[in-house]
mmCIF file of C-alpha atoms in Angstrom:
data_model
loop_
_atom_site.group_PDB
_atom_site.id
_atom_site.type_symbol
_atom_site.label_atom_id
_atom_site.label_comp_id
_atom_site.label_asym_id
_atom_site.label_seq_id
_atom_site.Cartn_x
_atom_site.Cartn_y
_atom_site.Cartn_z
ATOM 1 C CA LEU A 1 82.095 135.053 130.141
ATOM 2 C CA CYS A 2 81.727 136.704 126.813
ATOM 3 C CA LYS A 3 82.078 140.200 125.460
ATOM 4 C CA ASN A 4 79.052 141.851 123.923
ATOM 5 C CA SER A 5 79.454 144.988 121.832
ATOM 6 C CA ASN A 6 75.661 145.530 121.860
ATOM 7 C CA LEU A 7 75.850 146.857 125.410
ATOM 8 C CA ARG A 8 75.671 150.571 124.753
ATOM 9 C CA PRO A 9 73.295 153.039 126.401
ATOM 10 C CA GLY A 10 69.997 153.231 124.560
ATOM 11 C CA ARG A 11 70.450 149.849 122.845
ATOM 12 C CA GLY A 12 68.010 147.909 125.034
ATOM 13 C CA LYS A 13 64.353 147.365 124.267
ATOM 14 C CA ARG A 14 61.529 149.535 125.581
ATOM 15 C CA LEU A 15 60.142 148.143 128.858
ATOM 16 C CA ILE A 16 56.966 149.039 130.701
ATOM 17 C CA MET A 17 55.743 148.139 134.186
ATOM 18 C CA GLY A 18 52.365 146.768 135.109
ATOM 19 C CA ILE A 19 50.451 144.389 137.333
ATOM 20 C CA SER A 20 51.819 140.880 136.874
ATOM 21 C CA ARG A 21 49.869 137.669 136.391
ATOM 22 C CA ILE A 22 52.833 135.907 138.001
ATOM 23 C CA HIS A 23 53.422 138.004 141.124
ATOM 24 C CA GLY A 24 52.973 141.658 142.165
ATOM 25 C CA TRP A 25 54.501 144.078 139.672
ATOM 26 C CA GLY A 26 56.005 142.908 136.419
ATOM 27 C CA ALA A 27 58.153 144.141 133.556
ATOM 28 C CA PHE A 28 56.551 143.960 130.114
ATOM 29 C CA ALA A 29 57.833 144.331 126.566
ATOM 30 C CA GLY A 30 57.072 147.799 125.209
ATOM 31 C CA GLU A 31 57.725 146.547 121.670
ATOM 32 C CA ASP A 32 58.051 143.265 119.789
ATOM 33 C CA ILE A 33 61.357 141.528 120.543
ATOM 34 C CA GLU A 34 62.901 138.858 118.342
ATOM 35 C CA ARG A 35 64.596 135.681 119.539
ATOM 36 C CA GLY A 36 68.226 136.281 120.543
ATOM 37 C CA GLU A 37 67.919 140.065 120.793
ATOM 38 C CA PHE A 38 69.410 141.948 123.723
ATOM 39 C CA VAL A 39 66.470 143.088 125.875
ATOM 40 C CA SER A 40 68.021 144.963 128.794
ATOM 41 C CA GLU A 41 70.731 145.038 131.379
ATOM 42 C CA TYR A 42 69.745 144.243 134.989
ATOM 43 C CA LYS A 43 71.176 147.287 136.765
ATOM 44 C CA GLY A 44 71.929 147.935 140.401
ATOM 45 C CA GLU A 45 74.530 148.688 143.031
ATOM 46 C CA VAL A 46 77.541 146.344 143.142
ATOM 47 C CA ILE A 47 78.066 145.088 146.714
ATOM 48 C CA SER A 48 80.049 142.336 148.430
ATOM 49 C CA GLN A 49 78.574 138.949 149.343
ATOM 50 C CA ASP A 50 78.865 139.932 153.028
ATOM 51 C CA GLU A 51 76.890 143.140 152.456
ATOM 52 C CA ALA A 52 74.338 141.168 150.424
ATOM 53 C CA GLU A 53 73.892 138.784 153.349
ATOM 54 C CA ARG A 54 73.333 141.724 155.720
ATOM 55 C CA ARG A 55 70.858 143.451 153.398
ATOM 56 C CA GLY A 56 69.187 140.173 152.492
ATOM 57 C CA GLN A 57 68.226 139.527 156.106
ATOM 58 C CA LYS A 58 66.411 142.867 156.063
ATOM 59 C CA TYR A 59 64.822 142.177 152.665
ATOM 60 C CA ASP A 60 63.612 138.761 153.865
ATOM 61 C CA MET A 61 61.330 140.530 156.340
ATOM 62 C CA THR A 62 59.468 142.170 153.438
ATOM 63 C CA ALA A 63 59.662 139.141 151.091
ATOM 64 C CA ARG A 64 61.199 141.449 148.449
ATOM 65 C CA SER A 65 64.719 140.988 147.199
ATOM 66 C CA PHE A 66 66.400 142.381 144.099
ATOM 67 C CA LEU A 67 69.785 140.763 144.808
ATOM 68 C CA PHE A 68 71.502 139.041 141.894
ATOM 69 C CA ASN A 69 74.894 137.289 142.047
ATOM 70 C CA LEU A 70 77.445 138.682 139.597
ATOM 71 C CA ASN A 71 80.239 136.302 140.572
ATOM 72 C CA GLU A 72 81.456 134.562 143.734
ATOM 73 C CA ASP A 73 82.524 137.873 145.329
ATOM 74 C CA GLU A 74 79.989 140.442 144.121
ATOM 75 C CA VAL A 75 76.225 140.846 144.112
ATOM 76 C CA LEU A 76 74.079 143.372 142.273
ATOM 77 C CA ASP A 77 71.429 145.024 144.473
ATOM 78 C CA ALA A 78 68.701 146.664 142.371
ATOM 79 C CA THR A 79 66.604 147.698 145.379
ATOM 80 C CA ARG A 80 67.549 151.396 145.328
ATOM 81 C CA MET A 81 69.442 151.811 142.060
ATOM 82 C CA GLY A 82 67.768 149.386 139.685
ATOM 83 C CA ASN A 83 65.884 149.713 136.419
ATOM 84 C CA LYS A 84 62.580 148.236 135.212
ATOM 85 C CA MET A 85 64.225 144.868 134.572
ATOM 86 C CA LYS A 86 64.232 144.231 138.331
ATOM 87 C CA PHE A 87 60.476 143.631 138.014
ATOM 88 C CA ALA A 88 60.897 140.650 135.663
ATOM 89 C CA ASN A 89 59.378 137.783 137.624
ATOM 90 C CA ASN A 90 60.521 134.238 138.348
ATOM 91 C CA GLN A 91 59.125 131.540 136.096
ATOM 92 C CA ASP A 92 59.910 127.932 135.296
ATOM 93 C CA PRO A 93 62.773 127.730 132.766
ATOM 94 C CA VAL A 94 60.492 126.077 130.206
ATOM 95 C CA LEU A 95 57.950 128.931 130.376
ATOM 96 C CA SER A 96 60.274 131.912 130.831
ATOM 97 C CA ASN A 97 61.060 134.150 127.858
ATOM 98 C CA LEU A 98 64.425 135.624 128.935
ATOM 99 C CA ARG A 99 67.897 134.103 129.019
ATOM 100 C CA VAL A 100 70.396 135.570 131.479
ATOM 101 C CA ARG A 101 74.062 136.059 130.635
ATOM 102 C CA VAL A 102 76.778 137.550 132.802
ATOM 103 C CA VAL A 103 79.050 139.404 130.389
ATOM 104 C CA LEU A 104 82.301 141.290 130.799
ATOM 105 C CA LYS A 105 82.130 144.879 129.531
ATOM 106 C CA ASP A 106 84.884 147.419 130.175
ATOM 107 C CA GLY A 107 86.314 145.177 132.900
ATOM 108 C CA GLU A 108 83.018 144.909 134.815
ATOM 109 C CA HIS A 109 80.604 141.996 135.099
ATOM 110 C CA ARG A 110 77.126 142.901 133.895
ATOM 111 C CA ILE A 111 73.868 140.972 133.899
ATOM 112 C CA CYS A 112 72.216 140.983 130.488
ATOM 113 C CA MET A 113 68.847 139.643 129.423
ATOM 114 C CA PHE A 114 68.275 138.174 125.962
ATOM 115 C CA ALA A 115 65.046 136.926 124.380
ATOM 116 C CA LYS A 116 64.777 133.108 124.372
ATOM 117 C CA ARG A 117 62.034 133.327 121.753
ATOM 118 C CA HIS A 118 59.877 135.959 120.048
ATOM 119 C CA ILE A 119 58.295 138.192 122.707
ATOM 120 C CA ALA A 120 55.177 140.105 121.683
ATOM 121 C CA MET A 121 54.565 143.705 122.710
ATOM 122 C CA HIS A 122 52.909 143.838 126.179
ATOM 123 C CA GLU A 123 54.002 140.283 127.034
ATOM 124 C CA GLU A 124 55.319 139.905 130.573
ATOM 125 C CA LEU A 125 59.072 139.313 130.875
ATOM 126 C CA SER A 126 60.277 136.447 133.036
ATOM 127 C CA PHE A 127 63.305 134.292 133.725
ATOM 128 C CA HIS A 128 64.176 131.460 136.067
ATOM 129 C CA TYR A 129 65.803 132.915 139.205
ATOM 130 C CA GLY A 130 67.741 129.733 139.932
ATOM 131 C CA TYR A 131 66.578 129.566 143.552
ATOM 132 C CA SER A 132 67.258 126.401 145.517
ATOM 133 C CA GLN A 133 64.237 124.188 146.198
ATOM 134 C CA GLU A 134 64.459 125.042 149.905
ATOM 135 C CA HIS A 135 64.335 128.760 149.181
ATOM 136 C CA GLN A 136 61.514 128.332 146.673
ATOM 137 C CA ARG A 137 59.447 126.618 149.399
ATOM 138 C CA TYR A 138 60.460 129.339 151.880
ATOM 139 C CA ILE A 139 59.297 132.210 149.681
ATOM 140 C CA SER A 140 56.124 130.331 148.716
ATOM 141 C CA VAL A 141 54.960 130.562 152.322
ATOM 142 C CA GLY A 142 55.884 134.224 152.660
ATOM 143 C CA GLY A 143 59.083 133.798 154.635
ATOM 144 C CA GLU A 144 57.514 131.985 157.578
ATOM 145 C CA GLY A 145 59.717 128.969 157.143
ATOM 146 C CA GLY A 146 60.373 127.538 160.598
ATOM 147 C CA ASP A 147 63.123 124.971 160.067
ATOM 148 C CA GLU A 148 63.675 126.129 156.497
ATOM 149 C CA ARG A 149 64.958 129.456 157.818
ATOM 150 C CA GLY A 150 68.116 127.687 158.943
ATOM 151 C CA GLU A 151 68.603 126.110 155.527
ATOM 152 C CA LYS A 152 68.772 129.510 153.834
ATOM 153 C CA LYS A 153 72.246 130.340 155.058
ATOM 154 C CA GLY A 154 74.849 130.945 152.394
ATOM 155 C CA LYS A 155 75.414 133.424 149.627
ATOM 156 C CA ARG A 156 72.420 135.409 148.472
ATOM 157 C CA GLY A 157 71.108 136.114 145.009
ATOM 158 C CA ARG A 158 70.181 134.689 141.652
ATOM 159 C CA ASP A 159 72.846 132.570 139.943
ATOM 160 C CA HIS A 160 72.890 132.035 136.182
ATOM 161 C CA GLY A 161 75.224 130.502 133.687
ATOM 162 C CA PRO A 162 78.841 129.393 133.697
ATOM 163 C CA ALA A 163 80.111 132.647 135.182
ATOM 164 C CA SER A 164 78.578 131.816 138.536
ATOM 165 C CA THR A 165 79.854 128.330 139.320
ATOM 166 C CA ALA A 166 81.168 129.186 142.796
ATOM 167 C CA ALA A 167 78.127 131.292 143.544
ATOM 168 C CA SER A 168 75.855 128.502 142.306
ATOM 169 C CA ALA A 169 77.301 126.077 144.800
ATOM 170 C CA ALA A 170 76.474 128.398 147.680
ATOM 171 C CA LYS A 171 73.233 129.939 146.443
ATOM 172 C CA LYS A 172 70.176 129.897 148.617
ATOM 173 C CA ARG A 173 68.263 133.130 148.245
ATOM 174 C CA HIS A 174 69.787 135.314 145.531
ATOM 175 C CA LYS A 175 68.795 135.394 141.927
ATOM 176 C CA THR A 176 71.416 133.679 139.878
#
């Protein structure tokens, strides 16, 4: 974990929503963003892993989940209380333009997005969700996974970076 003094209200980049070329709705840069710049925080409601599992079963029925692991005990749910960053889509790590960092700010874990490279205005924002291969196959067929349904048990959400080692070991369906 690291501390980041850039995390102050109004310090993120301008984001806009639009139809994605990747999937459904997407988040897009509302201005040019330089490599390494803080883009936005991924905001949502902090819930327990158990609550994330309960909600995730419901979200699986709609094939829409905005769950993101903060650490091994907590998950961020952006479904009801999120910001535009929740619409950043999943993309291969080589092609994605955002880097995810879990940072500690005022004693709370926060999910922050930074530009991996220059991002042009109106370019779609994406990052690698860190899904397991089983879950990636499951969501590719719209949740009708047969035997794969049983392989999805475990902690939900996206796992990213060194702050999520325990969560990474158990991840199946959450962004990491």
